[in-house]
mmCIF file of C-alpha atoms and ligand atoms in Angstrom:
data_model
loop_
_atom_site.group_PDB
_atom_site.id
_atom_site.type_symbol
_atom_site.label_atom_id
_atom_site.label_comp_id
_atom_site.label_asym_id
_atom_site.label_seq_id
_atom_site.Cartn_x
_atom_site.Cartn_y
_atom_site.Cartn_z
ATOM 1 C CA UNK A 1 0.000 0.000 0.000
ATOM 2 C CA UNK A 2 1.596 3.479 -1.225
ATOM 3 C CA UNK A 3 0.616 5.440 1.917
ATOM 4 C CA UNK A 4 -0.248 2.753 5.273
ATOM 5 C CA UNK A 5 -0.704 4.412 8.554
ATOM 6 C CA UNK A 6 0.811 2.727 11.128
ATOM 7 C CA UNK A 7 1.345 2.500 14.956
ATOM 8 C CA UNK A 8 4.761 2.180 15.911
ATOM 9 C CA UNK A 9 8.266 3.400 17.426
ATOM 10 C CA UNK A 10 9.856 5.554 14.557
ATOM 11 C CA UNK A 11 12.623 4.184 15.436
ATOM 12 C CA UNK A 12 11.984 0.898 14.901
ATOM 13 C CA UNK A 13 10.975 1.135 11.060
ATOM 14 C CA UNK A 14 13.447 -0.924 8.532
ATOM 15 C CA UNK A 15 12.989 1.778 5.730
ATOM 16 C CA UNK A 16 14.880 3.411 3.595
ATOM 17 C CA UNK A 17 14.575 6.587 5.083
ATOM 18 C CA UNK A 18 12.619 7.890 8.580
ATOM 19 C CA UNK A 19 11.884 11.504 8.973
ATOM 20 C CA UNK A 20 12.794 13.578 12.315
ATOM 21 C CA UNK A 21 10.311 16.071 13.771
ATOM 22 C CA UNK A 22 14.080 18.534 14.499
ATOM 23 C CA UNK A 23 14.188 21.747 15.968
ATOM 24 C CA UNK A 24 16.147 24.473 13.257
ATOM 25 C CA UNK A 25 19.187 24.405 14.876
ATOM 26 C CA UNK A 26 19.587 20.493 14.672
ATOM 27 C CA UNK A 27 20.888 20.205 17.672
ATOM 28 C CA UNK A 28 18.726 16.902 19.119
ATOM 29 C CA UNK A 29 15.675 17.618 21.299
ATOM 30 C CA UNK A 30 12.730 15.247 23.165
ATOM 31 C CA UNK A 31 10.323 13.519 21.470
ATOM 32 C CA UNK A 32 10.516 11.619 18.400
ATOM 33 C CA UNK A 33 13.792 13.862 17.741
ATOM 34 C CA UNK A 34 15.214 12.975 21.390
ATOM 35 C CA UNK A 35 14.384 8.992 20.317
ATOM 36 C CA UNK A 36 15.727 9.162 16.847
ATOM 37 C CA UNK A 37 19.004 10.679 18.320
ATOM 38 C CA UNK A 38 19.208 7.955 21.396
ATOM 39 C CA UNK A 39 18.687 4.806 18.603
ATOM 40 C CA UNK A 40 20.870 6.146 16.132
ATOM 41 C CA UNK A 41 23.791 7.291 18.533
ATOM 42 C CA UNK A 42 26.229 10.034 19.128
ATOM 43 C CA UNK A 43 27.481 9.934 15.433
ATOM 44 C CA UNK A 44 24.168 11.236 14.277
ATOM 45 C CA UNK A 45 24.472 14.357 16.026
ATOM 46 C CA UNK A 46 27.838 15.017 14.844
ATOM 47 C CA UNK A 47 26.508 14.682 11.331
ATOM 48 C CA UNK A 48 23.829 17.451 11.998
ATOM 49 C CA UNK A 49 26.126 20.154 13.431
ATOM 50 C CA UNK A 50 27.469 19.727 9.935
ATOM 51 C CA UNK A 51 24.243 20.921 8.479
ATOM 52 C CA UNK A 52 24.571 24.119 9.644
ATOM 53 C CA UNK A 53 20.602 23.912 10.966
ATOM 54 C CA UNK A 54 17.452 24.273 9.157
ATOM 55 C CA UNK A 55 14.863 26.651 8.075
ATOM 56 C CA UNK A 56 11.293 25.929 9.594
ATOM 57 C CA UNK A 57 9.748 24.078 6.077
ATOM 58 C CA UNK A 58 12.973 22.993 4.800
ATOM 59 C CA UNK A 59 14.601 19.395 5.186
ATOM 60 C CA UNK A 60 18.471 18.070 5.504
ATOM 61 C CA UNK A 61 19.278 14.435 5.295
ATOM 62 C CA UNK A 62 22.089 12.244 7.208
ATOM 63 C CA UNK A 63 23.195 8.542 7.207
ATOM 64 C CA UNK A 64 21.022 6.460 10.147
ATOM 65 C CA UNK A 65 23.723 5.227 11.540
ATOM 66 C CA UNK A 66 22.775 3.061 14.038
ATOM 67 C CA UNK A 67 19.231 3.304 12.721
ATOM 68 C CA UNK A 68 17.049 0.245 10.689
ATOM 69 C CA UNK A 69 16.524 2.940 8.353
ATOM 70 C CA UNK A 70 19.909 3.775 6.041
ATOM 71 C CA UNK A 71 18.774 7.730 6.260
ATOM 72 C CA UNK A 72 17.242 10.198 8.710
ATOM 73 C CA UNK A 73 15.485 13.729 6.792
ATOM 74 C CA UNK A 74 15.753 15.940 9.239
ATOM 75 C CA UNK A 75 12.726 18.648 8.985
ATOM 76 C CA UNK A 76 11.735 21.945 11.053
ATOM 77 C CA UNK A 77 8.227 21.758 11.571
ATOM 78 C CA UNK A 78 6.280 24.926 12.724
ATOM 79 C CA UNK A 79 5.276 26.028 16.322
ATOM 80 C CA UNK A 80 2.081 26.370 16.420
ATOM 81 C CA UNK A 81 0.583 30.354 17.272
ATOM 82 C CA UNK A 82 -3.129 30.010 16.486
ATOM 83 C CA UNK A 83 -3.274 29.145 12.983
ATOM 84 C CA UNK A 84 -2.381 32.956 11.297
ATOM 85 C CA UNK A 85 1.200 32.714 11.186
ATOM 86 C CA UNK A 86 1.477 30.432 8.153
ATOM 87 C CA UNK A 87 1.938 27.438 9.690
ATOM 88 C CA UNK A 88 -0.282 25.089 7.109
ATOM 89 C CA UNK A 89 1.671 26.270 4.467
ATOM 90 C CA UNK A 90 5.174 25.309 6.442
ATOM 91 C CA UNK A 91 4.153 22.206 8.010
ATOM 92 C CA UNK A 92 2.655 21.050 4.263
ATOM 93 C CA UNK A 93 6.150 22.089 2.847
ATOM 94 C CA UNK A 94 8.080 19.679 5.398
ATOM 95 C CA UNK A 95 6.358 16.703 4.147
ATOM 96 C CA UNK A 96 7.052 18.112 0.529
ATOM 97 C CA UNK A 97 10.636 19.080 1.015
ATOM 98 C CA UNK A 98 11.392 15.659 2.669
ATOM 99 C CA UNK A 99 9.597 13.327 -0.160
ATOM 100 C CA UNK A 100 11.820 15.550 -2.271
ATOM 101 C CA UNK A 101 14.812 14.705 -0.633
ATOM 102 C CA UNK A 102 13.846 11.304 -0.134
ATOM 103 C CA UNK A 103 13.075 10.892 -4.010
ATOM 104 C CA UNK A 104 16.781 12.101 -4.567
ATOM 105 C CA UNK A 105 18.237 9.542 -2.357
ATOM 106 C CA UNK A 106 16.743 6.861 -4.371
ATOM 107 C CA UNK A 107 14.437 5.594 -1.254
ATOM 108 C CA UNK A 108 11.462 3.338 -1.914
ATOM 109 C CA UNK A 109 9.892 3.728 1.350
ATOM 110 C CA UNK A 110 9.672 6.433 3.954
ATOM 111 C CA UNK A 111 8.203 7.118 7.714
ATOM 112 C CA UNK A 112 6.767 10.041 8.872
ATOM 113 C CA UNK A 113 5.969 10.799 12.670
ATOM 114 C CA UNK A 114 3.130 13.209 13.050
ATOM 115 C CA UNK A 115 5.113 16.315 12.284
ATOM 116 C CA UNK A 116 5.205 19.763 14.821
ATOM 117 C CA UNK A 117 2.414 17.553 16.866
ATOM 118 C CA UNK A 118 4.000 17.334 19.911
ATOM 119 C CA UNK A 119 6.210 19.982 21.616
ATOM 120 C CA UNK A 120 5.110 22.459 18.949
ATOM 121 C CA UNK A 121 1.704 21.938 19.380
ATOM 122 C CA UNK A 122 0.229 21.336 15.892
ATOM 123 C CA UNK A 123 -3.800 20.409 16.640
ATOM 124 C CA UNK A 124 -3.522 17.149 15.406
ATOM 125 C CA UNK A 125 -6.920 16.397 13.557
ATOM 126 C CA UNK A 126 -5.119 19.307 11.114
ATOM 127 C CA UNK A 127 -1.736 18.113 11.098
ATOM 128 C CA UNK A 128 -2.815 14.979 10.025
ATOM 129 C CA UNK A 129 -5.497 16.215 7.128
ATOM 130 C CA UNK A 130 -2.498 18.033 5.690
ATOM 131 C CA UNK A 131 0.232 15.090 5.990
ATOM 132 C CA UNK A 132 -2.245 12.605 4.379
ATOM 133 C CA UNK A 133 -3.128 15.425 1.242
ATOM 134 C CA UNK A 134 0.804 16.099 1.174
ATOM 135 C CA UNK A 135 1.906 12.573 1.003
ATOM 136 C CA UNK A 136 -1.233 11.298 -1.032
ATOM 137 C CA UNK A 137 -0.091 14.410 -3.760
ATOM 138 C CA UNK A 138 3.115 13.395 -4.009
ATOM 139 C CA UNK A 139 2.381 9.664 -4.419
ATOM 140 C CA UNK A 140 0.307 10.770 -7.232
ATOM 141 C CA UNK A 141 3.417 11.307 -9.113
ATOM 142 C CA UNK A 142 5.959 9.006 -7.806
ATOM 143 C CA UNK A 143 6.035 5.518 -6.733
ATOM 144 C CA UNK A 144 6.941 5.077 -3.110
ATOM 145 C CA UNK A 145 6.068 3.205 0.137
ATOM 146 C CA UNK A 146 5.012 6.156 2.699
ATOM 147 C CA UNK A 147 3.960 5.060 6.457
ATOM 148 C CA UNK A 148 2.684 7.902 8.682
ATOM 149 C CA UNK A 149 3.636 6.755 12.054
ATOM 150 C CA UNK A 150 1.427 7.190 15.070
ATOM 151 C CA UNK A 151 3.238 6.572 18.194
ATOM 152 C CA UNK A 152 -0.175 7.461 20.484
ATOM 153 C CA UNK A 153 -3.139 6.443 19.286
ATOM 154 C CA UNK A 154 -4.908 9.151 21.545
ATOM 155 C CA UNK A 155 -2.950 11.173 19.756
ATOM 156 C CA UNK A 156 -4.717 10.765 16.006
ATOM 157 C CA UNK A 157 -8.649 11.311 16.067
ATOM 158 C CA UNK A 158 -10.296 12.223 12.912
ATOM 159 C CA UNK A 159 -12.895 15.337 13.272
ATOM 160 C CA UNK A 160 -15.212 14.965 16.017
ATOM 161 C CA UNK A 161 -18.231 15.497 13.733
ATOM 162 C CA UNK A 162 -16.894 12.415 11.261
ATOM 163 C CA UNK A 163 -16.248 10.208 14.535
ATOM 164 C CA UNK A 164 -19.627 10.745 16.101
ATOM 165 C CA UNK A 165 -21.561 10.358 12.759
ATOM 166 C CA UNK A 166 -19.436 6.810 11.903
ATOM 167 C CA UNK A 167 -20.529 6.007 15.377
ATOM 168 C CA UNK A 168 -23.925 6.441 15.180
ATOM 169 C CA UNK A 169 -24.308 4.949 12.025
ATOM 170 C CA UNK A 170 -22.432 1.888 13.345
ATOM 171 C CA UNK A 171 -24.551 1.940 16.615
ATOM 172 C CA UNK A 172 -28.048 2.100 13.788
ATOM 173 C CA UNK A 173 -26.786 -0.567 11.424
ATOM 174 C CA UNK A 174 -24.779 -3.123 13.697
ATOM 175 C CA UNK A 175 -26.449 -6.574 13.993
ATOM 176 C CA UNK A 176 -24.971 -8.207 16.763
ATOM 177 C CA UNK A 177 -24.350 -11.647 15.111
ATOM 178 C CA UNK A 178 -25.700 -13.687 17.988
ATOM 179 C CA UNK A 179 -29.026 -12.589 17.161
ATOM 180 C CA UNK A 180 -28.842 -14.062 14.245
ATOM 181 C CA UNK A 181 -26.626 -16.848 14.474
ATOM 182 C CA UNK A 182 -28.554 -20.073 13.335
ATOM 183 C CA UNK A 183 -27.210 -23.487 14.493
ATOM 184 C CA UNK A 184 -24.675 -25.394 12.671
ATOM 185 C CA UNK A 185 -27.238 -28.154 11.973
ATOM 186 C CA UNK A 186 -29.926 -25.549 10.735
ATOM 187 C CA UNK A 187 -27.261 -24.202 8.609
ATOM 188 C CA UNK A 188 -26.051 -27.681 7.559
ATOM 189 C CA UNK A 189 -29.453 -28.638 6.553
ATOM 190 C CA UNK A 190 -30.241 -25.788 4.787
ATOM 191 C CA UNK A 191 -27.024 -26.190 2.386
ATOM 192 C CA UNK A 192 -27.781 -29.496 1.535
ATOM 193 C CA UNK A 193 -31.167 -28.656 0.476
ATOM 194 C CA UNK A 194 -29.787 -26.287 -1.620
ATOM 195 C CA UNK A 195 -27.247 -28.587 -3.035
ATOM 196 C CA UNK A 196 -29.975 -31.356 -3.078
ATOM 197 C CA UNK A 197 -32.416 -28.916 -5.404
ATOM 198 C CA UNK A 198 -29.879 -28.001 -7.535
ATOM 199 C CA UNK A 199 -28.924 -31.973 -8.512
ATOM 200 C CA UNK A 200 -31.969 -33.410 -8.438
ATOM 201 C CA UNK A 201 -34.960 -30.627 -9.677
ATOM 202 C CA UNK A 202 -38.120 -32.349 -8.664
ATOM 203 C CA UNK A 203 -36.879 -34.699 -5.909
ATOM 204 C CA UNK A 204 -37.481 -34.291 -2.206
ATOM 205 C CA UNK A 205 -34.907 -32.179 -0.562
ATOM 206 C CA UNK A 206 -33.946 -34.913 1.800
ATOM 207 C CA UNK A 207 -30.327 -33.924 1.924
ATOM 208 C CA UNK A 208 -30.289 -38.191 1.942
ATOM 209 C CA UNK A 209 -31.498 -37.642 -1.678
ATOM 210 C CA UNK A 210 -27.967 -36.497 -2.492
ATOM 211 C CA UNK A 211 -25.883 -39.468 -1.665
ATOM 212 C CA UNK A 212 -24.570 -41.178 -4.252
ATOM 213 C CA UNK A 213 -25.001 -44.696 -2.840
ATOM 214 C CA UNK A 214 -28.621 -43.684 -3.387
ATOM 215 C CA UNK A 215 -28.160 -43.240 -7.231
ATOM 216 C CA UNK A 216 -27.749 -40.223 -8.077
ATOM 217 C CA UNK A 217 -26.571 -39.302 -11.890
ATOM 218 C CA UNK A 218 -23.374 -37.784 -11.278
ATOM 219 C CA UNK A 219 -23.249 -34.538 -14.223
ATOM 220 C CA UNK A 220 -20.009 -35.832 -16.328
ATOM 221 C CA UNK A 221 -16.736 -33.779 -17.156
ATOM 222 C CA UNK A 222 -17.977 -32.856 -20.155
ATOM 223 C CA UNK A 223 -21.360 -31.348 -19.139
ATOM 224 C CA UNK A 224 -19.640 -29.479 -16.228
ATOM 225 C CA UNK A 225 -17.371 -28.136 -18.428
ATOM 226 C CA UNK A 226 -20.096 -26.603 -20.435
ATOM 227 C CA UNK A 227 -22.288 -25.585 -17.657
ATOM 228 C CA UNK A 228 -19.470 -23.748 -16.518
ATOM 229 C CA UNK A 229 -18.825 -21.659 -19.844
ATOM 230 C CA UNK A 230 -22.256 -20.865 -19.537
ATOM 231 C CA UNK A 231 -22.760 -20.133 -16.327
ATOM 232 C CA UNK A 232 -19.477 -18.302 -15.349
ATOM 233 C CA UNK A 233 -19.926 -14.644 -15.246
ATOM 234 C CA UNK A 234 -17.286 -11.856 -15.439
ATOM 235 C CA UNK A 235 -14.622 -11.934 -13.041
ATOM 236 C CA UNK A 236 -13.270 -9.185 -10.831
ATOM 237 C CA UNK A 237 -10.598 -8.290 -13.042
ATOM 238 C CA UNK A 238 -12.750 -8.603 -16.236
ATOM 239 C CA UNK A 239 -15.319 -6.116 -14.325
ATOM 240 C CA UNK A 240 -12.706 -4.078 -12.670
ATOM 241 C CA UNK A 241 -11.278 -3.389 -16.610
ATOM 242 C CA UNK A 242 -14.588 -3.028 -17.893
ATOM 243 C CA UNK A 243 -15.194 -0.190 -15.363
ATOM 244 C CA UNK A 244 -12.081 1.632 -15.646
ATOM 245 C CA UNK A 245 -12.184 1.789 -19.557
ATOM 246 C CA UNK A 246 -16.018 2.614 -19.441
ATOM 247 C CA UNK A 247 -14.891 5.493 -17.086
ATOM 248 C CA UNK A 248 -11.962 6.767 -19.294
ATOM 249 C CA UNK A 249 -9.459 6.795 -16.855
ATOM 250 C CA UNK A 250 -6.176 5.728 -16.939
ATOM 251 C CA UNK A 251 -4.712 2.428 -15.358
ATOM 252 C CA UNK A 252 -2.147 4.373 -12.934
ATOM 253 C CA UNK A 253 -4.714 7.082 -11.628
ATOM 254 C CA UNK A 254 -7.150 4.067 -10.892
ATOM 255 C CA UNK A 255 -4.468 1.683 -8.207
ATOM 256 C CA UNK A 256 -2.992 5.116 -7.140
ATOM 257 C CA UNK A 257 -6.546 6.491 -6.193
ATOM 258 C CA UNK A 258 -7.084 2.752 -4.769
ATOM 259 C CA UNK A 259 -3.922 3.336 -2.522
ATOM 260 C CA UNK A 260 -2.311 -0.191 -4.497
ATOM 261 C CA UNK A 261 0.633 -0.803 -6.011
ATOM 262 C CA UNK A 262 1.493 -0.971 -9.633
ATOM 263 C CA UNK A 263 3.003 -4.693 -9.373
ATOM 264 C CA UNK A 264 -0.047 -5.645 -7.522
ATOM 265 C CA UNK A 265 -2.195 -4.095 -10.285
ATOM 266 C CA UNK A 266 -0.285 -5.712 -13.175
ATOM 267 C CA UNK A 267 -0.827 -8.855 -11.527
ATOM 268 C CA UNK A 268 -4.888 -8.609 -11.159
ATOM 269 C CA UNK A 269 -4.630 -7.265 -14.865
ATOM 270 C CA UNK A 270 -2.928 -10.397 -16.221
ATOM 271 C CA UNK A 271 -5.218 -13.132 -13.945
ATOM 272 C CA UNK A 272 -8.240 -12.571 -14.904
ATOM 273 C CA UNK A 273 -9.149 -15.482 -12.272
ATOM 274 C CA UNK A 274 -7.556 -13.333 -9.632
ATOM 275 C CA UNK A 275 -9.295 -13.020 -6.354
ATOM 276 C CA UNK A 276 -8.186 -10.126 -4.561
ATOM 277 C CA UNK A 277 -8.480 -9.464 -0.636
ATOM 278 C CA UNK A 278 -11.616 -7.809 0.821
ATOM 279 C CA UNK A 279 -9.560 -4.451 1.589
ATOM 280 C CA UNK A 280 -8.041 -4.662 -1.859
ATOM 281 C CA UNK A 281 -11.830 -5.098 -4.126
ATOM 282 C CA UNK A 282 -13.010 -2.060 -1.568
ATOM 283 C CA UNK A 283 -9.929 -0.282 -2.485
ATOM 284 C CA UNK A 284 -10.784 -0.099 -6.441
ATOM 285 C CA UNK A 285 -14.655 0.364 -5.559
ATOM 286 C CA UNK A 286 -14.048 3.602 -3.410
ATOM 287 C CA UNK A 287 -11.312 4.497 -6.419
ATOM 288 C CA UNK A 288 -13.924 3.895 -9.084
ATOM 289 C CA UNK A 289 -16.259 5.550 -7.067
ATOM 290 C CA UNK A 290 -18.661 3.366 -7.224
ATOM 291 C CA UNK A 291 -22.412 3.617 -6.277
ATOM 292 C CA UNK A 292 -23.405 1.488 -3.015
ATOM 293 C CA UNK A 293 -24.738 -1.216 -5.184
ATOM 294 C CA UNK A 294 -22.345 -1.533 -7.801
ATOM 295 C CA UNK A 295 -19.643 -1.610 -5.257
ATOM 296 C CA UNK A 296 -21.498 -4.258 -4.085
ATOM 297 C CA UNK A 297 -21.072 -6.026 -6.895
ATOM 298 C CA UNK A 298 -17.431 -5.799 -7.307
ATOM 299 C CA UNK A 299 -16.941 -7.216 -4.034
ATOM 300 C CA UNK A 300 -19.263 -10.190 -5.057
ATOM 301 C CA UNK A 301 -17.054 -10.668 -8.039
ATOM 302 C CA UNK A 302 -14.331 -11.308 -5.605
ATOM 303 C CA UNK A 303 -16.132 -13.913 -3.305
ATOM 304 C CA UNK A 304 -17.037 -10.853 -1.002
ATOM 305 C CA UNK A 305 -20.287 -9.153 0.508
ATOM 306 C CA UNK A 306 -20.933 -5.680 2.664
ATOM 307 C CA UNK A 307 -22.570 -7.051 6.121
ATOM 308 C CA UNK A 308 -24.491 -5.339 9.146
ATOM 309 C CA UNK A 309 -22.448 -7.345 11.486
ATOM 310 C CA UNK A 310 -19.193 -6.106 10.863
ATOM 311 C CA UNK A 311 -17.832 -2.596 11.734
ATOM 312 C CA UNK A 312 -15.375 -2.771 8.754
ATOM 313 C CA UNK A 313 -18.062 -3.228 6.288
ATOM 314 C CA UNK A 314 -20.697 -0.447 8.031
ATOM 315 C CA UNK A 315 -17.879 1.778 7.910
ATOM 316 C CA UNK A 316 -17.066 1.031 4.129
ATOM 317 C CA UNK A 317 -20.956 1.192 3.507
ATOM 318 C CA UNK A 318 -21.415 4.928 5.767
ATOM 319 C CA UNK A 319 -18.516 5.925 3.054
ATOM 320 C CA UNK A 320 -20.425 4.548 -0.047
ATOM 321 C CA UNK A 321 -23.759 5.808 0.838
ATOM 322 C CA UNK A 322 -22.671 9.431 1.356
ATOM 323 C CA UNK A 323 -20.620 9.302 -2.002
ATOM 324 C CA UNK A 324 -17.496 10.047 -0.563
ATOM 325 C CA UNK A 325 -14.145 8.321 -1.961
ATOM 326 C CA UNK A 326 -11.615 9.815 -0.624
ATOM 327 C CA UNK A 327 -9.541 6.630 0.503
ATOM 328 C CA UNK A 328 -7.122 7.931 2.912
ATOM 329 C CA UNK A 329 -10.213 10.027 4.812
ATOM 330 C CA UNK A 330 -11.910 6.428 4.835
ATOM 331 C CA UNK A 331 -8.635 4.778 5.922
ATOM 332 C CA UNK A 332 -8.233 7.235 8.899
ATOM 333 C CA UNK A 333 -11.862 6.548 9.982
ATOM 334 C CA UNK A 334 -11.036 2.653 9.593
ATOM 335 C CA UNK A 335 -7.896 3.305 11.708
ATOM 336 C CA UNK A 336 -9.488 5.416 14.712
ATOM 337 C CA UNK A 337 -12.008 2.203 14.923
ATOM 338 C CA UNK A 338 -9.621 0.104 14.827
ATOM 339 C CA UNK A 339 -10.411 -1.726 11.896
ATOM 340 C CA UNK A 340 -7.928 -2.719 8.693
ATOM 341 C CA UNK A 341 -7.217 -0.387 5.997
ATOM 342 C CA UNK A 342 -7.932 -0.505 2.397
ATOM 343 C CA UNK A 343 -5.311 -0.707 -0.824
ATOM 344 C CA UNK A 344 -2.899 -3.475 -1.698
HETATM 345 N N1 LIG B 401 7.920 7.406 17.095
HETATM 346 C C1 LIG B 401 6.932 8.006 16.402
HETATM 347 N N2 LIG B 401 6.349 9.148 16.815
HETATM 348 C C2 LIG B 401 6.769 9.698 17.979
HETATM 349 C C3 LIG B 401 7.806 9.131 18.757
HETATM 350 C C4 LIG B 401 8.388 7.930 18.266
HETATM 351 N N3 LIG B 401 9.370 7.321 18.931
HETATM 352 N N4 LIG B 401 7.993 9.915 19.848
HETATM 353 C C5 LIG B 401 7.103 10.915 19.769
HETATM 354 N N5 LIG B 401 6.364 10.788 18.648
HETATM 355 C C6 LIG B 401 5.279 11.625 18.139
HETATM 356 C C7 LIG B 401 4.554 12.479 19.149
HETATM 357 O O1 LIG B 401 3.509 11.718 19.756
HETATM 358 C C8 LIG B 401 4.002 13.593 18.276
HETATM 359 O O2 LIG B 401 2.727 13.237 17.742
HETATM 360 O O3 LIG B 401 5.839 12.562 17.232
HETATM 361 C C9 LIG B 401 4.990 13.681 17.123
HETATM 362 C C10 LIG B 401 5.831 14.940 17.113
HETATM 363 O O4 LIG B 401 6.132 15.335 18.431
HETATM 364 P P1 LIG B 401 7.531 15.995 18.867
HETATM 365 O O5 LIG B 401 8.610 14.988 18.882
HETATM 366 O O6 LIG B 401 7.322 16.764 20.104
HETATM 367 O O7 LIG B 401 7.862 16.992 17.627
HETATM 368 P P2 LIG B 401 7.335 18.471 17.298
HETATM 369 O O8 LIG B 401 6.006 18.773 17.840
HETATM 370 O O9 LIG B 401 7.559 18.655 15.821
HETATM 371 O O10 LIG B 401 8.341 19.403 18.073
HETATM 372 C C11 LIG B 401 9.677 19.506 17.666
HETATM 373 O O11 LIG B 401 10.574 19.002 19.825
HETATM 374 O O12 LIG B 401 12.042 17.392 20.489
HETATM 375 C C12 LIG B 401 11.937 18.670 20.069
HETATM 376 O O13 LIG B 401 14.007 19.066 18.925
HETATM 377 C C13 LIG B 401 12.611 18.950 18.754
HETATM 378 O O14 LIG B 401 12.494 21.247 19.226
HETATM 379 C C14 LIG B 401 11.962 20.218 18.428
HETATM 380 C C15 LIG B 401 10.536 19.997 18.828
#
């Protein structure tokens, strides 16, 4: 998945790059910046006296040293003064100026701590809208692996308003399974009816009907093989095609706006028997932006449904219904209720 969100140490992520939350002078700090310093050890702060500091915006870059990660981009992030001072524009420039920097170097995947929203004091709910449209614009042009670190998840709440309205819809449409739940006998049964009406039209629906030491014509290769051709309908990659050409757009903006990678795209493109994960079909119906029912269908395709007694799928459905497909919004409101993400 181009951008993931993820709860973690900074200092503990194996990429190619992690970025430090610095102060301008580079001179090592608390926080993420006092934890990058302490992992990567005293050479790192020799390397960023070096520098010769940093502008609040702006980004420098050093070995890891001791670091997972073979680089640390160092950026200033603003202190936060009420919102007049400029401090959108600055704190969307350091998550520019390091995916610059970390294009340069060559890196493939980067980590971002939540930038100017500790010490400095960056409300979060806005720090993070402007890390995810930063990040999510730049991986519209370039192909890298970008993980926005959360160290506290108390820490990363989406709006208030979104929360409470996810909530209550959840709280309207959840079906507490139990109340359902039939028992595995009933459910037994009622399969091998099924199967017992589709063999034998006509005959009782004794599942006993089915046997075969009862006598039962069993269909031969030959006839299954035809029933098939007739019966099998498009695929999920034949239907995920269809749609994209029908819409006109092009393969790359479709798995970038689905938050997938291009070798995981090539590969559903050449299988056209390929059966994608849940998060993954969701992925290209909130990319396609799908109606509620067609979405539906996509997922079907795939071996999938949309239920009431799963927060995941509410959550998916809340999204479809109100027509919005912005996939890293949904993604944050998957992640504050704990539930998995969508893309690749
Ligand atoms: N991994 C990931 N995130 C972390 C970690 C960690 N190990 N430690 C802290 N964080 C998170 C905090 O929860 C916060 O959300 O990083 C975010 C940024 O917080 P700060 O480190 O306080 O950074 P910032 O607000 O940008 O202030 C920078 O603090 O340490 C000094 O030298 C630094 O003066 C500079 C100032």
């Amino acid at each position: 998945m181009p951008l993931e969100i993820v709860r973690n140490d900074i200092t503990q992520m194996a990429c190619d790059a992690i970025v430090n939350a610095a102060n301008s002078r580079l001179a090592g700090g608390g926080g993420v910046d006092g934890a990058i310093h302490a992992a990567a050890g005293p050479e790192l702060l020799e390397a960023c006296r070096k520098l010769g500091g940093c502008p609040t915006g702006e980004a420098k870059i050093t070995p890891g040293f001791k670091l997972p990660a073979s680089y640390v981009i160092h950026t200033v992030g603003p202190v936060w003064q009420g919102g007049g001072a400029g401090e959108a524009e600055l704190l969307a420039a350091c998550y520019r100026n390091s995916l610059a920097l970390a294009r340069d170097h060559e890196c493939r995947s980067v980590a971002f701590p939540m930038i100017s929203t500790g010490v400095y004091g960056y409300p979060k709910e806005e720090a993070l809208e402007i890390a995810v449209r930063e990040i999510s614009h730049f991986l519209l042009e370039h192909d890298m692996l970008v993980y926005l670190v959360v160290f506290d998840r108390r820490g990363f709440q989406i709006s208030q308003k979104l929360f409470g309205d996810i909530a209550e819809y959840i709280d309207e449409n959840y079906v507490d399974l139990h109340a359902h739940e039939r028992s595995e006998s009933q459910i037994m049964a009622t399969i091998a009816a099924e199967m017992a009406a589709d063999y034998h039209v006509g005959a009782s629906h004794s599942p006993a009907n089915m046997a075969p030491s009862v006598g039962l014509p069993m269909p031969s290769a030959q006839k299954l093989e035809d029933y098939l051709k007739e019966a099998l309908d498009e695929s999920f990659s034949q239907m995920l095609l269809r749609i994209i050409d029908e819409k006109g757009i092009s393969d790359a903006a479709c798995y970038k706006r689905a938050n997938i990678d291009r070798k995981l795209f090539s590969k559903i493109r050449s299988d056209v028997h390929y059966k994608p994960k849940k998060t993954t079909a969701l992925a290209f119906a909130i990319a396609l932006e799908l109606p509620l029912e067609e979405a539906a269908e996509l997922l079907m395709k795939a071996g999938y449904a949309l239920s009431h007694s799963n927060k995941f799928d509410i959550i998916i459905e809340y999204f479809l219904k109100k027509r919005r497909y912005d996939i890293f919004e949904i993604n944050e409101a998957l992640f504050a209720f704990d539930q998995p993400l969508l893309g690749g």
